[in-house]
PDB file of C-alpha atoms in Angstrom:
ATOM      1  CA  PRO A   1     -25.374  49.668  51.757  1.00  0.00           C
ATOM      2  CA  ASP A   2     -27.214  52.877  50.871  1.00  0.00           C
ATOM      3  CA  ILE A   3     -23.987  54.553  49.526  1.00  0.00           C
ATOM      4  CA  SER A   4     -23.143  51.424  47.610  1.00  0.00           C
ATOM      5  CA  ALA A   5     -26.535  51.333  45.924  1.00  0.00           C
ATOM      6  CA  ARG A   6     -26.384  55.035  45.054  1.00  0.00           C
ATOM      7  CA  LEU A   7     -22.848  54.440  43.665  1.00  0.00           C
ATOM      8  CA  GLU A   8     -24.162  51.565  41.546  1.00  0.00           C
ATOM      9  CA  ALA A   9     -27.168  53.593  40.387  1.00  0.00           C
ATOM     10  CA  GLY A  10     -24.690  56.482  39.362  1.00  0.00           C
ATOM     11  CA  ARG A  11     -22.519  53.966  37.407  1.00  0.00           C
ATOM     12  CA  GLN A  12     -25.595  52.579  35.581  1.00  0.00           C
ATOM     13  CA  ARG A  13     -26.702  56.142  34.821  1.00  0.00           C
ATOM     14  CA  LEU A  14     -23.134  57.002  33.497  1.00  0.00           C
ATOM     15  CA  ALA A  15     -23.047  53.866  31.305  1.00  0.00           C
ATOM     16  CA  TYR A  16     -26.468  54.825  29.878  1.00  0.00           C
ATOM     17  CA  CYS A  17     -25.324  58.412  29.176  1.00  0.00           C
ATOM     18  CA  GLU A  18     -22.171  57.223  27.499  1.00  0.00           C
ATOM     19  CA  TYR A  19     -24.249  54.803  25.380  1.00  0.00           C
ATOM     20  CA  ARG A  20     -26.506  57.709  24.372  1.00  0.00           C
ATOM     21  CA  LEU A  21     -23.546  59.870  23.654  1.00  0.00           C
ATOM     22  CA  ALA A  22     -22.115  57.202  21.313  1.00  0.00           C
ATOM     23  CA  VAL A  23     -25.498  56.955  19.524  1.00  0.00           C
ATOM     24  CA  ILE A  24     -25.705  60.736  19.145  1.00  0.00           C
ATOM     25  CA  THR A  25     -22.089  60.930  17.847  1.00  0.00           C
ATOM     26  CA  THR A  26     -22.779  58.246  15.322  1.00  0.00           C
ATOM     27  CA  ALA A  27     -25.983  59.968  14.159  1.00  0.00           C
ATOM     28  CA  MET A  28     -24.168  63.347  13.813  1.00  0.00           C
ATOM     29  CA  SER A  29     -21.472  61.721  11.788  1.00  0.00           C
ATOM     30  CA  ALA A  30     -24.012  60.122   9.493  1.00  0.00           C
ATOM     31  CA  MET A  31     -25.791  63.496   9.069  1.00  0.00           C
ATOM     32  CA  GLU A  32     -22.474  65.234   8.230  1.00  0.00           C
ATOM     33  CA  LYS A  33     -21.773  62.541   5.638  1.00  0.00           C
ATOM     34  CA  ALA A  34     -25.272  62.879   4.194  1.00  0.00           C
ATOM     35  CA  LYS A  35     -24.803  66.678   4.015  1.00  0.00           C
ATOM     36  CA  GLU A  36     -21.434  66.266   2.240  1.00  0.00           C
ATOM     37  CA  ASN A  37     -23.109  63.771  -0.200  1.00  0.00           C
ATOM     38  CA  LEU A  38     -25.895  66.237  -0.868  1.00  0.00           C
ATOM     39  CA  SER A  39     -23.370  68.936  -1.550  1.00  0.00           C
ATOM     40  CA  SER A  40     -21.173  66.924  -3.761  1.00  0.00           C
ATOM     41  CA  ARG A  41     -23.962  65.114  -5.587  1.00  0.00           C
ATOM     42  CA  TYR A  42     -26.674  67.665  -6.011  1.00  0.00           C
ATOM     43  CA  LEU A  43     -25.458  71.191  -5.068  1.00  0.00           C
ATOM     44  CA  SER A  44     -24.054  72.112  -8.443  1.00  0.00           C
ATOM     45  CA  SER A  45     -27.291  70.990 -10.163  1.00  0.00           C
ATOM     46  CA  ILE A  46     -29.337  72.930  -7.590  1.00  0.00           C
ATOM     47  CA  ARG A  47     -27.258  76.101  -8.177  1.00  0.00           C
ATOM     48  CA  GLU A  48     -27.583  75.763 -12.036  1.00  0.00           C
ATOM     49  CA  ASN A  49     -31.339  75.108 -11.789  1.00  0.00           C
ATOM     50  CA  PHE A  50     -31.759  77.974  -9.305  1.00  0.00           C
ATOM     51  CA  LYS A  51     -30.114  80.431 -11.680  1.00  0.00           C
ATOM     52  CA  HIS A  52     -32.353  79.139 -14.423  1.00  0.00           C
ATOM     53  CA  TYR A  53     -35.567  79.760 -12.402  1.00  0.00           C
ATOM     54  CA  ALA A  54     -34.352  83.081 -11.005  1.00  0.00           C
ATOM     55  CA  SER A  55     -33.493  84.332 -14.470  1.00  0.00           C
ATOM     56  CA  ILE A  56     -37.118  83.699 -15.538  1.00  0.00           C
ATOM     57  CA  ILE A  57     -38.829  85.124 -12.469  1.00  0.00           C
ATOM     58  CA  ALA A  58     -36.805  88.270 -11.883  1.00  0.00           C
ATOM     59  CA  PRO A  59     -33.592  88.358 -13.859  1.00  0.00           C
ATOM     60  CA  LEU A  60     -32.241  91.726 -12.660  1.00  0.00           C
ATOM     61  CA  LEU A  61     -33.362  91.326  -9.064  1.00  0.00           C
ATOM     62  CA  LEU A  62     -32.047  87.827  -8.488  1.00  0.00           C
ATOM     63  CA  ASP A  63     -28.872  88.249 -10.540  1.00  0.00           C
ATOM     64  CA  GLY A  64     -25.928  87.634  -8.195  1.00  0.00           C
ATOM     65  CA  CYS A  65     -27.757  85.323  -5.882  1.00  0.00           C
ATOM     66  CA  SER A  66     -25.971  82.224  -4.675  1.00  0.00           C
ATOM     67  CA  ILE A  67     -26.849  79.142  -2.655  1.00  0.00           C
ATOM     68  CA  ASP A  68     -24.684  77.668   0.153  1.00  0.00           C
ATOM     69  CA  SER A  69     -24.553  74.025   1.193  1.00  0.00           C
ATOM     70  CA  SER A  70     -27.429  74.497   3.564  1.00  0.00           C
ATOM     71  CA  LEU A  71     -29.611  75.877   0.732  1.00  0.00           C
ATOM     72  CA  ASN A  72     -29.612  79.321   2.127  1.00  0.00           C
ATOM     73  CA  VAL A  73     -29.838  82.074  -0.556  1.00  0.00           C
ATOM     74  CA  GLY A  74     -27.622  85.203  -0.487  1.00  0.00           C
ATOM     75  CA  LYS A  75     -26.994  88.086  -2.802  1.00  0.00           C
ATOM     76  CA  GLU A  76     -23.703  89.745  -3.640  1.00  0.00           C
ATOM     77  CA  GLU A  77     -24.161  93.551  -3.158  1.00  0.00           C
ATOM     78  CA  SER A  78     -21.410  96.130  -2.887  1.00  0.00           C
ATOM     79  CA  GLY A  79     -18.811  93.403  -2.092  1.00  0.00           C
ATOM     80  CA  HIS A  80     -20.832  91.789   0.629  1.00  0.00           C
ATOM     81  CA  LEU A  81     -23.034  88.745   0.676  1.00  0.00           C
ATOM     82  CA  LYS A  82     -26.449  89.686   2.106  1.00  0.00           C
ATOM     83  CA  SER A  83     -28.809  86.902   3.366  1.00  0.00           C
ATOM     84  CA  SER A  84     -32.369  86.759   2.097  1.00  0.00           C
ATOM     85  CA  GLU A  85     -33.520  88.201   5.378  1.00  0.00           C
ATOM     86  CA  TYR A  86     -32.503  91.690   4.072  1.00  0.00           C
ATOM     87  CA  TYR A  87     -35.047  91.581   1.183  1.00  0.00           C
ATOM     88  CA  SER A  88     -38.742  92.082   1.003  1.00  0.00           C
ATOM     89  CA  MET A  89     -41.180  89.197   1.494  1.00  0.00           C
ATOM     90  CA  GLY A  90     -41.811  89.056  -2.335  1.00  0.00           C
ATOM     91  CA  THR A  91     -38.056  88.754  -3.092  1.00  0.00           C
ATOM     92  CA  ARG A  92     -37.703  86.068  -0.411  1.00  0.00           C
ATOM     93  CA  ASP A  93     -40.686  84.279  -1.807  1.00  0.00           C
ATOM     94  CA  MET A  94     -39.105  84.277  -5.342  1.00  0.00           C
ATOM     95  CA  MET A  95     -35.855  83.066  -3.887  1.00  0.00           C
ATOM     96  CA  SER A  96     -37.589  80.300  -1.873  1.00  0.00           C
ATOM     97  CA  LEU A  97     -39.641  79.044  -4.801  1.00  0.00           C
ATOM     98  CA  SER A  98     -36.603  79.070  -7.108  1.00  0.00           C
ATOM     99  CA  VAL A  99     -34.745  76.985  -4.485  1.00  0.00           C
ATOM    100  CA  CYS A 100     -37.615  74.536  -4.125  1.00  0.00           C
ATOM    101  CA  LEU A 101     -37.996  74.166  -7.940  1.00  0.00           C
ATOM    102  CA  ALA A 102     -34.264  73.677  -8.355  1.00  0.00           C
ATOM    103  CA  LEU A 103     -34.119  71.111  -5.502  1.00  0.00           C
ATOM    104  CA  ALA A 104     -37.052  69.148  -7.023  1.00  0.00           C
ATOM    105  CA  ASP A 105     -35.320  69.093 -10.388  1.00  0.00           C
ATOM    106  CA  ALA A 106     -32.064  67.911  -8.854  1.00  0.00           C
ATOM    107  CA  LEU A 107     -33.538  65.194  -6.672  1.00  0.00           C
ATOM    108  CA  PHE A 108     -35.931  63.955  -9.328  1.00  0.00           C
ATOM    109  CA  ALA A 109     -33.809  64.313 -12.490  1.00  0.00           C
ATOM    110  CA  SER A 110     -34.779  60.889 -13.979  1.00  0.00           C
ATOM    111  CA  GLU A 111     -38.555  61.644 -13.676  1.00  0.00           C
ATOM    112  CA  PRO A 112     -40.611  64.711 -12.883  1.00  0.00           C
ATOM    113  CA  CYS A 113     -42.109  64.852  -9.448  1.00  0.00           C
ATOM    114  CA  PHE A 114     -45.322  66.485  -8.484  1.00  0.00           C
ATOM    115  CA  ILE A 115     -45.217  69.801  -6.590  1.00  0.00           C
ATOM    116  CA  ILE A 116     -47.572  71.314  -4.020  1.00  0.00           C
ATOM    117  CA  LEU A 117     -47.581  75.034  -3.605  1.00  0.00           C
ATOM    118  CA  ASP A 118     -49.604  76.828  -0.922  1.00  0.00           C
ATOM    119  CA  ASP A 119     -50.036  80.482  -1.982  1.00  0.00           C
ATOM    120  CA  PRO A 120     -46.372  81.089  -2.931  1.00  0.00           C
ATOM    121  CA  LEU A 121     -47.283  84.159  -5.125  1.00  0.00           C
ATOM    122  CA  VAL A 122     -49.077  86.248  -2.388  1.00  0.00           C
ATOM    123  CA  ASN A 123     -46.266  88.784  -1.941  1.00  0.00           C
ATOM    124  CA  LEU A 124     -45.280  89.365  -5.588  1.00  0.00           C
ATOM    125  CA  ASP A 125     -45.855  92.463  -7.585  1.00  0.00           C
ATOM    126  CA  ASN A 126     -47.783  92.280 -10.835  1.00  0.00           C
ATOM    127  CA  GLU A 127     -44.680  91.979 -13.157  1.00  0.00           C
ATOM    128  CA  ARG A 128     -43.124  89.167 -11.191  1.00  0.00           C
ATOM    129  CA  LEU A 129     -46.540  87.635 -10.591  1.00  0.00           C
ATOM    130  CA  ASP A 130     -46.976  87.368 -14.394  1.00  0.00           C
ATOM    131  CA  ASN A 131     -43.430  85.847 -14.716  1.00  0.00           C
ATOM    132  CA  MET A 132     -44.191  83.249 -12.046  1.00  0.00           C
ATOM    133  CA  LYS A 133     -47.562  82.361 -13.425  1.00  0.00           C
ATOM    134  CA  GLY A 134     -45.966  81.761 -16.781  1.00  0.00           C
ATOM    135  CA  LEU A 135     -43.259  79.649 -15.225  1.00  0.00           C
ATOM    136  CA  LEU A 136     -45.818  77.516 -13.332  1.00  0.00           C
ATOM    137  CA  LYS A 137     -47.892  77.116 -16.493  1.00  0.00           C
ATOM    138  CA  ASP A 138     -44.762  75.984 -18.394  1.00  0.00           C
ATOM    139  CA  LEU A 139     -43.735  73.583 -15.659  1.00  0.00           C
ATOM    140  CA  SER A 140     -47.239  72.067 -15.459  1.00  0.00           C
ATOM    141  CA  LYS A 141     -46.796  70.747 -18.963  1.00  0.00           C
ATOM    142  CA  ASN A 142     -44.377  68.147 -17.664  1.00  0.00           C
ATOM    143  CA  ARG A 143     -45.338  67.544 -14.050  1.00  0.00           C
ATOM    144  CA  GLN A 144     -48.274  67.820 -11.767  1.00  0.00           C
ATOM    145  CA  ILE A 145     -48.612  71.029  -9.820  1.00  0.00           C
ATOM    146  CA  ILE A 146     -51.129  71.405  -7.025  1.00  0.00           C
ATOM    147  CA  TYR A 147     -51.504  75.074  -6.416  1.00  0.00           C
ATOM    148  CA  PHE A 148     -53.474  76.552  -3.539  1.00  0.00           C
ATOM    149  CA  THR A 149     -54.423  80.223  -3.285  1.00  0.00           C
ATOM    150  CA  CYS A 150     -57.064  82.371  -1.523  1.00  0.00           C
ATOM    151  CA  HIS A 151     -56.546  85.362  -3.780  1.00  0.00           C
ATOM    152  CA  GLU A 152     -58.537  85.904  -6.783  1.00  0.00           C
ATOM    153  CA  SER A 153     -55.734  87.863  -8.413  1.00  0.00           C
ATOM    154  CA  ARG A 154     -53.257  84.922  -7.904  1.00  0.00           C
ATOM    155  CA  VAL A 155     -55.354  82.295  -9.789  1.00  0.00           C
ATOM    156  CA  ILE A 156     -53.529  80.666 -12.665  1.00  0.00           C
ATOM    157  CA  GLU A 157     -55.723  79.896 -15.675  1.00  0.00           C
TER     158      GLU A 157
END
């Protein structure tokens, strides 16, 4: 009787694990389809908008950057694609902010969305800081931007 009870408990556990596997497999399939949908529906717009924002912020520095389907930014240099991890914090911040703005534009193409930024300019040099401040001032004409900073030099007036 003890072996029979253990065997039945094992069968129930196996059935439960098979059920969970089916649920996880279905969820993974749905996520893959959503990723493909994002890529086909939004990726070209995100790439185009990214290039626009990058050309305003740091045209020479961000020239040659590209975005993959996972929204990772890389830059072509000497025939190799380098990930954003190879660059300074300021460059990575510019890349990230350009991606965020491009994503917002692509997802909310029919109406402008609000944007919340938490000290995104802290690592920028003065020239790129001025470019970014100008870009955010320009964007604030058509959408609400909530901008937090704890650095006096990073205040946008």
